[in-house]
PDB file of C-alpha atoms in Angstrom:
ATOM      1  CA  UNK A   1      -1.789 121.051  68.500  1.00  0.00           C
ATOM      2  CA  UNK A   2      -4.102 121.677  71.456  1.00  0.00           C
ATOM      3  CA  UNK A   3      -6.511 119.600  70.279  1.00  0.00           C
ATOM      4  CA  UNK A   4      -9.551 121.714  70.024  1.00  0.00           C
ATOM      5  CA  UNK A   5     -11.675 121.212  67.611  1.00  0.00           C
ATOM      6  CA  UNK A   6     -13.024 124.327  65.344  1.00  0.00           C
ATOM      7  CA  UNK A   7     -16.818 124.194  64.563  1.00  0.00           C
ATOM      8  CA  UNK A   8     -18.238 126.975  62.435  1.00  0.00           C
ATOM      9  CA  UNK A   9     -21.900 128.068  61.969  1.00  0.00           C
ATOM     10  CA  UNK A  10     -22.924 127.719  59.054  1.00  0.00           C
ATOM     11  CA  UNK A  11     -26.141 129.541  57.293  1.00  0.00           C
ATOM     12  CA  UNK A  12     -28.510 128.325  54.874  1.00  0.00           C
ATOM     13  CA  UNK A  13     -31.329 129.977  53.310  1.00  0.00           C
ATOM     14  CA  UNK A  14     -34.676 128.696  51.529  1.00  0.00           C
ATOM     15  CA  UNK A  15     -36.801 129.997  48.862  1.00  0.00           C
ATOM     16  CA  UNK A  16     -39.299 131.664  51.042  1.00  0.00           C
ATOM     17  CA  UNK A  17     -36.558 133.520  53.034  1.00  0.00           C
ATOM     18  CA  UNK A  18     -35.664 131.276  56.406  1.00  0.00           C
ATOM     19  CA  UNK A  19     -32.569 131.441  57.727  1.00  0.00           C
ATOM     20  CA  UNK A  20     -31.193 128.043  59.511  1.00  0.00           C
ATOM     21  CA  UNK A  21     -27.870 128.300  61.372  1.00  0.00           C
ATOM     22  CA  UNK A  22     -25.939 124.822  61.378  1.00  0.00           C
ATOM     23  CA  UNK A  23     -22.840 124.073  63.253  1.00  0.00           C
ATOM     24  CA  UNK A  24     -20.769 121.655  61.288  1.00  0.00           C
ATOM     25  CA  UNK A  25     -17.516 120.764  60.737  1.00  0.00           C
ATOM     26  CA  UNK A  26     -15.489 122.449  57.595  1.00  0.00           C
ATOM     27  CA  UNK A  27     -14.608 119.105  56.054  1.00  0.00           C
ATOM     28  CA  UNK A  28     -18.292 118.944  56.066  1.00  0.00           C
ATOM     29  CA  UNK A  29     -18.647 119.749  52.659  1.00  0.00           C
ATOM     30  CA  UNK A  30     -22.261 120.134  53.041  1.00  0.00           C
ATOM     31  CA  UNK A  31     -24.255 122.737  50.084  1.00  0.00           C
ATOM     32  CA  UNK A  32     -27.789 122.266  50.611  1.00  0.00           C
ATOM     33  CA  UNK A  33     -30.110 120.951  54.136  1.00  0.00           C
ATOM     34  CA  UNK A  34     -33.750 121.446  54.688  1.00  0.00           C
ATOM     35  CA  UNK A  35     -35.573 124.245  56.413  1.00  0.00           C
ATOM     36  CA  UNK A  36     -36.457 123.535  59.565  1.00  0.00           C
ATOM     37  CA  UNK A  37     -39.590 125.833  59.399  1.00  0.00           C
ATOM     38  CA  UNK A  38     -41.108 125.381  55.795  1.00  0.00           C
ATOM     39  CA  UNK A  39     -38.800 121.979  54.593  1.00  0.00           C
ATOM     40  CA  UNK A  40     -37.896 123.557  51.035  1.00  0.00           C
ATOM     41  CA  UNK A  41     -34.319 122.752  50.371  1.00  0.00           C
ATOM     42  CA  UNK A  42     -32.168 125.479  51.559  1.00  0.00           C
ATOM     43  CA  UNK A  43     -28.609 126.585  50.359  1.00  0.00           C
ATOM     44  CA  UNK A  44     -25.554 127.252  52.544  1.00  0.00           C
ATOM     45  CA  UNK A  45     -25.054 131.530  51.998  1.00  0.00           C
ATOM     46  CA  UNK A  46     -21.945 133.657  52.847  1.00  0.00           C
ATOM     47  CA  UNK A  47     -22.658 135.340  56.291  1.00  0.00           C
ATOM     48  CA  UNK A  48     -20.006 137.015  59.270  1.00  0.00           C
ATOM     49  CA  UNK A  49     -17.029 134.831  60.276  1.00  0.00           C
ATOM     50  CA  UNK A  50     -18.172 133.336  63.668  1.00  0.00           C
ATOM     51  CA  UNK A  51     -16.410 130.256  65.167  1.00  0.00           C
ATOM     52  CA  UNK A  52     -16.884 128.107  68.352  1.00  0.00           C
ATOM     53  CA  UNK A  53     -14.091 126.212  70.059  1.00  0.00           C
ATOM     54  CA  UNK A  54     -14.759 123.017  72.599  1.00  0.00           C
ATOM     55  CA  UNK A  55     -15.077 124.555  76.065  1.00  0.00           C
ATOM     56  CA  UNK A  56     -15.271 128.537  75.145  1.00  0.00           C
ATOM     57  CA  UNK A  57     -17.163 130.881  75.503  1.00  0.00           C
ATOM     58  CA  UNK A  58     -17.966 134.202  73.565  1.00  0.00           C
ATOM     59  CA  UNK A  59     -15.743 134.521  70.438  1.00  0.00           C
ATOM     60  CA  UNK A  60     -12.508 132.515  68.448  1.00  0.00           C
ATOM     61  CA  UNK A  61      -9.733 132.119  70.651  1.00  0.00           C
ATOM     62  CA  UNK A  62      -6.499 131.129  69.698  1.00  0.00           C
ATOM     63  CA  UNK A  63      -5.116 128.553  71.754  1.00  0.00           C
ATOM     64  CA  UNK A  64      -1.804 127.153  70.258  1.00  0.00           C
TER      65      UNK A  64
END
């Protein structure tokens, strides 16, 4: 294990169109948040794989 730990952005969109982009955790479980422009609830939505690792820069890298 290298011991980095994987963080992906997450999306989440409100009634009135806002997009939010959250990074969490994937045990997050998280659905729903608030939008940070209008504060309707907003819903997590299926966007492009992205992923950040601790202490890189610019893409996934595998590192085991």
């Amino acid at each position: 294990s290298s011991g980095a730990l994987i963080m992906p952005i997450y999306e989440y969109r409100c009634p009135n169109g806002h997009i939010d982009e959250k990074l969490e955790t994937i045990t997050s479980g998280k659905t729903e948040d608030v939008c940070s422009e209008c504060g309707e609830k907003s819903e997590k939505i299926v966007s492009g794989a992205i992923c950040h690792m601790a202490g890189m820069v610019g893409g996934c890298v595998k590192n085991w």
